XYZ file of C-alpha atoms in Angstrom:
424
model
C -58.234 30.408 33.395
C -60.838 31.250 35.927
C -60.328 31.175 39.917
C -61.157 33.379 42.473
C -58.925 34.570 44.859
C -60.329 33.780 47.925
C -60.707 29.876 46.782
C -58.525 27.067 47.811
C -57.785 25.594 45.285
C -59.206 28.439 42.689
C -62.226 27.908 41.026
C -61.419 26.489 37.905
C -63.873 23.371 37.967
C -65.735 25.060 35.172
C -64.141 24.456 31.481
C -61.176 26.771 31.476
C -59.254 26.762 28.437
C -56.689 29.349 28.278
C -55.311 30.826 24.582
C -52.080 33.207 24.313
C -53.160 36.314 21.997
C -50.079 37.157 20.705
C -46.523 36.110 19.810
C -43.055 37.341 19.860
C -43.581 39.308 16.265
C -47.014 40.713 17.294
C -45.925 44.234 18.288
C -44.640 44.801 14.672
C -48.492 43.679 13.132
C -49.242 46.667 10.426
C -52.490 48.228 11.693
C -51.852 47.504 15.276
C -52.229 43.944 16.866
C -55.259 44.691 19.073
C -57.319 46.125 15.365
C -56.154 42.623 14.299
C -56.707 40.240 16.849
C -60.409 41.396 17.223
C -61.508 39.686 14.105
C -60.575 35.910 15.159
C -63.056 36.312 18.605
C -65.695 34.710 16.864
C -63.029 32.009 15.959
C -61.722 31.693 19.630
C -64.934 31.645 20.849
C -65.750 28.708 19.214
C -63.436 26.889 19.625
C -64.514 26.880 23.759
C -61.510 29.509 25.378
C -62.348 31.015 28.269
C -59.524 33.016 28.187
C -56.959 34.736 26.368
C -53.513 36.369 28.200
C -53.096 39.572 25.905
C -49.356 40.979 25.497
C -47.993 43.853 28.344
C -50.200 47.082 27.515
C -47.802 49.773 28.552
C -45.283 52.265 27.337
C -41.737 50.069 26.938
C -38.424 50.385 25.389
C -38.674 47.129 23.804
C -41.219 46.890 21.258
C -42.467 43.623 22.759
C -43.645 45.400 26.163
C -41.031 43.460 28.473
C -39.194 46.855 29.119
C -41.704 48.856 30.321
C -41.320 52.471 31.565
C -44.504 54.701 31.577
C -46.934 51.862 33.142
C -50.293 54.656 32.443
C -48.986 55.164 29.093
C -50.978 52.904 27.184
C -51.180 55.012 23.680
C -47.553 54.074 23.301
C -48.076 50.328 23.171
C -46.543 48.988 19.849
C -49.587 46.712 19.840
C -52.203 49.875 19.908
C -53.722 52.362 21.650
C -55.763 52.128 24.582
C -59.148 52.926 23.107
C -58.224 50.222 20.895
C -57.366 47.920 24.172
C -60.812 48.702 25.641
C -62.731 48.000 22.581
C -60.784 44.617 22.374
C -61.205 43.740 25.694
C -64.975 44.603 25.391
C -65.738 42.184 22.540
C -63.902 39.950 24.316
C -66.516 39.835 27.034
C -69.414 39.842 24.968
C -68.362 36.962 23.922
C -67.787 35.244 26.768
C -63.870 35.394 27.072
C -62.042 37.043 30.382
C -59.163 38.975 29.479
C -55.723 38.619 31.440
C -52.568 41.327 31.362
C -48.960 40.703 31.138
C -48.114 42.002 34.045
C -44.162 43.119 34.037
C -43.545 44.531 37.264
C -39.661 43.255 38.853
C -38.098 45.901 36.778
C -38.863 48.748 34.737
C -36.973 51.420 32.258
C -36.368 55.048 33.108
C -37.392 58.348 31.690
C -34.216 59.893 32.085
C -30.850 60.229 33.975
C -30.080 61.360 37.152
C -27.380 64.202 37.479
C -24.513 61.342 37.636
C -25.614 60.042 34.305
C -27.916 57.137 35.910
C -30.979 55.938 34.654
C -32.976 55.633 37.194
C -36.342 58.420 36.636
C -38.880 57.195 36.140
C -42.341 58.490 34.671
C -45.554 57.098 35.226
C -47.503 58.666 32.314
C -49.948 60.773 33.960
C -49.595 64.402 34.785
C -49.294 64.013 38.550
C -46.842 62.047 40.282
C -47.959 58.443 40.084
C -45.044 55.968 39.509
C -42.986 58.827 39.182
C -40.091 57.601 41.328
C -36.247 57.804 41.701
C -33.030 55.392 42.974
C -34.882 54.861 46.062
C -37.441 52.505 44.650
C -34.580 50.592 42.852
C -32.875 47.591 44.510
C -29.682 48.914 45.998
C -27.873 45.249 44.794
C -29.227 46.100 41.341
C -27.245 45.616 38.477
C -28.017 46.293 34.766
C -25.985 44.433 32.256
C -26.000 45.161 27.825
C -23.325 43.066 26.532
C -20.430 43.001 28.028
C -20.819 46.450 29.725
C -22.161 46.472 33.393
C -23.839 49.584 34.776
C -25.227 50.216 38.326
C -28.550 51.951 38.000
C -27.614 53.988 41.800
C -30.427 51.987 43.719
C -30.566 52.712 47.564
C -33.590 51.002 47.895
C -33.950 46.938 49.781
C -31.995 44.346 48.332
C -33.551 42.336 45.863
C -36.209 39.510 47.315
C -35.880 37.361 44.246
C -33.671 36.266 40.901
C -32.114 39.269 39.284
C -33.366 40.391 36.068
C -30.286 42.126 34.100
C -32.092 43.873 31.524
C -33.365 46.648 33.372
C -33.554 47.861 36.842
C -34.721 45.914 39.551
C -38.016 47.429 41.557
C -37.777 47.653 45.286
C -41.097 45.943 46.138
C -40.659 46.177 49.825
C -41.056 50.027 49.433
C -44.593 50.805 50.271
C -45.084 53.604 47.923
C -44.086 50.890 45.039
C -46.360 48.833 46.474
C -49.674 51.265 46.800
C -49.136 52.368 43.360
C -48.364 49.647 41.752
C -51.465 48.157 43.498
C -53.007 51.192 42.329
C -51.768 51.126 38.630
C -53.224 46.879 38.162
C -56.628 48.037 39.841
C -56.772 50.840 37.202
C -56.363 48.447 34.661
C -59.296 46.284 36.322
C -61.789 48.945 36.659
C -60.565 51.332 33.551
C -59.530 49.058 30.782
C -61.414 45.867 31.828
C -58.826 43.384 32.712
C -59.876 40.451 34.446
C -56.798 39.007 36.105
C -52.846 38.623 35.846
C -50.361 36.872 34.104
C -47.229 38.006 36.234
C -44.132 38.092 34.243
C -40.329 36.594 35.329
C -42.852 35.831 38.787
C -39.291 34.701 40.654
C -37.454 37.848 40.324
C -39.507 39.157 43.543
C -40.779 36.991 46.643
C -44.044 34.794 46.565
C -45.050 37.764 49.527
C -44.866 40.335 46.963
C -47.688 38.565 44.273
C -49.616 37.703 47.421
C -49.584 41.312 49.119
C -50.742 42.536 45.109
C -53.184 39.770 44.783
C -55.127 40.700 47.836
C -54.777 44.315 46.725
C -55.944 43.851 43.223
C -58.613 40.762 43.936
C -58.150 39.295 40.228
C -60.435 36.476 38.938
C -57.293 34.934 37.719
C -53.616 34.999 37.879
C -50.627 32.576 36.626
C -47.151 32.922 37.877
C -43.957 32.809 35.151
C -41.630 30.570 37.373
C -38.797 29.075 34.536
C -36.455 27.330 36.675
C -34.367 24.524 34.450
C -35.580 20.765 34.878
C -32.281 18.530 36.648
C -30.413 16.626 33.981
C -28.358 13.666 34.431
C -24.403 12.779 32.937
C -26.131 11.693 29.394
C -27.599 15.862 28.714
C -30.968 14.125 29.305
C -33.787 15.429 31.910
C -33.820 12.896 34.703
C -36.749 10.658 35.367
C -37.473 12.024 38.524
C -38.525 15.686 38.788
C -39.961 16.071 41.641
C -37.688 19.100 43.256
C -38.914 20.669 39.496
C -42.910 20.586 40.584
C -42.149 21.151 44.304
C -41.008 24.132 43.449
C -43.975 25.561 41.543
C -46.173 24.258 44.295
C -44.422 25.984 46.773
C -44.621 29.318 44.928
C -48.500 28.567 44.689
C -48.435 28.445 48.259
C -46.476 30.942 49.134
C -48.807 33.158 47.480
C -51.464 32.335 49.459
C -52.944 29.197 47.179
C -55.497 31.606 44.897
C -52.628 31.758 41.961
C -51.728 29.147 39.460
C -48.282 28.391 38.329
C -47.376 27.800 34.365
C -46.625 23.402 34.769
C -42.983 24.114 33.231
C -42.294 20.631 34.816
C -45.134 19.276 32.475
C -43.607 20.532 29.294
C -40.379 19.374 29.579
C -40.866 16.043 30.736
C -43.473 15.743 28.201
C -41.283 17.248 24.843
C -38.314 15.080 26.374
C -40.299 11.999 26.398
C -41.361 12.083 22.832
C -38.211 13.456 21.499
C -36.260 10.452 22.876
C -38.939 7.920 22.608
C -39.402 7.628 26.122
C -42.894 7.531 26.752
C -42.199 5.980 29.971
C -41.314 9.175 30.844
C -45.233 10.429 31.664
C -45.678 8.127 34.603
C -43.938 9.189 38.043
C -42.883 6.511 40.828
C -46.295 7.009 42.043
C -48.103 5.856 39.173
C -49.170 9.206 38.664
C -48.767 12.368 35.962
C -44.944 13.618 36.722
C -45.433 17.160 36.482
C -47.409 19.634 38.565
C -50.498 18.357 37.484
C -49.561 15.038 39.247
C -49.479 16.483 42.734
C -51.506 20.393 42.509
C -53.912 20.202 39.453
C -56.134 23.217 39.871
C -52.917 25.259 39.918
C -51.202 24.662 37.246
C -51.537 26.228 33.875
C -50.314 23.457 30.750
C -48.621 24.825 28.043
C -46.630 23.119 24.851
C -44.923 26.634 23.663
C -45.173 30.546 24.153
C -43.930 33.638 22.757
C -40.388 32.679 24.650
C -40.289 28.897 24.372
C -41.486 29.215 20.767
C -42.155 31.853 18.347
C -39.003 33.259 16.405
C -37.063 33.107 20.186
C -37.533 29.639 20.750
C -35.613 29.124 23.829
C -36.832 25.881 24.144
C -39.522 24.705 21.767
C -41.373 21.864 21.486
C -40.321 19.503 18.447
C -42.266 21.225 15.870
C -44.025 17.627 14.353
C -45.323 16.401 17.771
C -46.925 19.282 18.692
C -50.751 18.085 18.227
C -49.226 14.886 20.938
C -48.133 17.797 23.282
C -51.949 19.251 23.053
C -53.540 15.582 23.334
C -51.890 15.233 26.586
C -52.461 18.627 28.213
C -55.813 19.092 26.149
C -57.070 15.673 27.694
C -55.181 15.220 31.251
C -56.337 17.515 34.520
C -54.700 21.029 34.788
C -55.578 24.109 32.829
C -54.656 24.228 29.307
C -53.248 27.171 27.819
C -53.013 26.869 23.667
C -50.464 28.896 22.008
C -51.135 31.586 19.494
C -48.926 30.243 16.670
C -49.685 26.932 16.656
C -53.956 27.707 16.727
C -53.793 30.229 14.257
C -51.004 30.214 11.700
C -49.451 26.524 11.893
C -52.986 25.211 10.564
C -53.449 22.909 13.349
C -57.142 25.111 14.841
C -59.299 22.328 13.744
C -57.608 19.512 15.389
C -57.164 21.656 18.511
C -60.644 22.756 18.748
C -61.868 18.845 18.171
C -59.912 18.082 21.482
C -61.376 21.501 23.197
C -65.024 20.176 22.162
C -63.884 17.013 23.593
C -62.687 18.190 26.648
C -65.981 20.385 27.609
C -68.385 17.272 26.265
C -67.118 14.926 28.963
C -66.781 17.284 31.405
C -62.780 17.363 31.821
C -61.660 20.021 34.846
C -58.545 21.180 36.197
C -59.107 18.554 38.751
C -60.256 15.605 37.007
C -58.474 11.738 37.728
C -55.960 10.001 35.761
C -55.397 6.458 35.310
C -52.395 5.661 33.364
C -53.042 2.205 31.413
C -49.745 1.858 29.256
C -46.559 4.045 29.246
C -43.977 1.825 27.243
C -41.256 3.905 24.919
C -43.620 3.892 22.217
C -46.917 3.915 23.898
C -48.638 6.150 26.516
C -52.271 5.739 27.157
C -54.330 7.346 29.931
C -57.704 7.158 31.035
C -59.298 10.598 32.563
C -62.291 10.523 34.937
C -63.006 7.125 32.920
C -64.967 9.628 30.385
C -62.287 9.921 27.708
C -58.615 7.746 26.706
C -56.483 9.617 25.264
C -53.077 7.754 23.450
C -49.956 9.024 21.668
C -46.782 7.751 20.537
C -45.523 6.013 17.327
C -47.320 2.422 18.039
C -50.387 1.595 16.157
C -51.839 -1.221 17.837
C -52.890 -0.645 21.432
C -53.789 -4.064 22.227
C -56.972 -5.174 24.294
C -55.909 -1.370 26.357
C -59.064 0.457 25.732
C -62.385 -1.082 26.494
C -64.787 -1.718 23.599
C -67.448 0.651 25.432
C -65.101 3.607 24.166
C -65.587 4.726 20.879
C -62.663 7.137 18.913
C -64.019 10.373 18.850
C -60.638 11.641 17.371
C -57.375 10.407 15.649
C -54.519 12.385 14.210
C -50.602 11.531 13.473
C -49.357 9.280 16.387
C -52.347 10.208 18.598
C -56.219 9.285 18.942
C -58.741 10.193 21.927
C -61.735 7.634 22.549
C -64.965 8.794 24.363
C -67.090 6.390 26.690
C -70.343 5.720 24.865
């Protein structure tokens, strides 16, 4: 995932394939998760990534990292230390692959309680007073909820510019001391640990001002926005045809933020798991003639995905249907946006080959976050697509495609319910 920020639209014409290094159980990986992930560079590598989103780095009362407290303190990571980080990161480069944080910054743990029994001090992690803050950089509409108990952290700080996040307490990002050294704390993880850009976490629980005031602070070569806003559904529990408010919405935040970010195509995956649950492949074609999800309308920005360590893993809040998965990556693997491949389904669900055939693919013809589609069949069964008239890609349960593909393309590579043909 590689723009810059000053680009519009980023600069992701060259091959940007994007791969999740962890998943929801990686925190608890004997040896530490960063000592393990090292050894399968050589394998990513190969398999044409460009880049891999690595887990939240910091200090956190969850063992996952999505409860962080002392942002400096990177030796308390379940996943490793921060030597181990840096070497990581490090091989990462010299092999070619940018690294990108999980940047969890609407709300954050405290240290401690205040004299009324409030948690809400905070410790940065260093032994001055960096992050070290108090109520006034909390949200004073901030509520904290754990089960059925409801707590008020004793924020006096703005009211909250986005969605509120329940789990912890809410940041204050209109406070310009949480702003400097939070600015302060990403650009040390630039110039210190070697980050290369941001993935920023539960992106709606702030304003779209917020990311773009800290990505013109922080300058990264790439950053993807977490905005997981439920598709519309009709009277029958099914998505709707149309979801158009869906992508608007991610384009919007995109632009909000000045145009240099990219938005995960949330749009994308659910249209696309709903069509080939239901056997609606009718599904991938908008009123337009077009892709319907944010690849249809804003390309460059937006990030495809078929699962992550929330959609899928051992949460699964709202997984893809476990034997269509290679389909899912035909579509996003083959079609314009930038692909993002999950960790599970690369590494442990035995599926790297066939991913890395349609990777290989996808850099031999040339495929970019802005190529064209022309959609040539998108019956219940069938959905074929042609993509800068270099590669057709097909999935669904139907065999035969007819007289759909031209005899000048030649298959290149066929799985269950899905082959990809090359122009020869």
């Amino acid at each position: 995932m590689s723009p810059l920020l000053h680009h519009h639209p980023p600069n992701n014409d060259g091959f940007t394939n994007i791969v999740s290094g962890f998943n929801w159980e990686s925190s608890k990986k004997k040896g530490g998760w960063y000592n393990f992930l090292i050894k399968s560079i050589p394998e990513i590598a190969a398999s044409g990534i460009t880049h891999v989103w690595l887990p939240p780095p910091s200090h956190s009362a969850s063992s996952e990292g999505y409860l962080p407290g002392r942002l400096y303190d990177l030796d308390a990571s379940q996943y490793g230390t921060q030597d181990e980080l840096k070497t990581l990161i490090k091989e990462f480069h010299s092999n070619g692959i940018q690294c990108v944080a999980d940047i969890v910054i609407n709300h954050r743990t405290a240290e401690r309680q205040d004299s009324d029994g409030r948690w809400n001090i905070f410790e940065g992690g260093t032994p001055d007073d960096r992050l070290d803050w108090d109520h006034s950089c909390i949200c004073i509409d901030d509520i904290t909820k754990s089960g059925d108990t409801t707590t008020n952290s004793g924020g006096t700080g703005n009211p909250d510019t986005g969605a509120d996040f329940n789990g912890a307490p809410d940041i204050d990002h209109l406070n310009t001391r949480v702003q400097r050294e939070l600015s302060d704390w990403m650009n040390w993880l630039k110039t210190e640990i070697g980050f290369d850009g941001w993935r920023f976490d539960f992106a709606r629980g702030y304003s779209p001002d917020i990311t773009k005031l800290y990505m013109g602070n922080t300058r990264p070569d790439f950053a993807v926005g977490e905005i997981w806003n439920p598709l519309s559904y009709g009277s029958d529990g099914k998505p709707n045809y149309d979801q158009d408010g869906h992508r608007r919405e991610l384009m919007e935040w995109v632009k909000a933020v000045g145009g240099s970010a990219t938005a995960f195509d949330f749009t994308t995956k659910g249209i696309l798991q709903a069509a080939l649950v239901e056997g609606e492949l009718w599904r991938l074609k908008d009123s337009n003639g077009g892709p319907p999800g944010m690849i249809g309308l804003m390309p460059e920005n937006a990030v495809t995905f078929v699962d992550n360590h929330d959609t899928g893993s051992t949460q699964k809040r709202w997984p893809f249907p476990s034997d269509k998965v290679m389909q899912g990556y035909v579509y996003i693997l083959t079609h314009p946006g930038i692909p993002s491949i999950f960790y599970d389904h690369f590494f442990d669900w035995g599926l790297k080959e066939e991913i890395s055939n349609l990777t290989m693919i996808r850099i031999r013809n040339g495929i970019k976050a802005s190529s064209t589609v022309r959609i040539l069949a998108s019956d219940p069964d069938l959905y074929v697509a042609a993509i800068d008239d270099k590669i057709i890609a097909k999935i669904g349960t139907r065999y035969d495609v007819g007289n759909v593909v031209p005899t000048t393309f030649k298959i290149a590579t066929s799985g269950n319910n899905y082959a990809v043909w090359e122009k020869q």
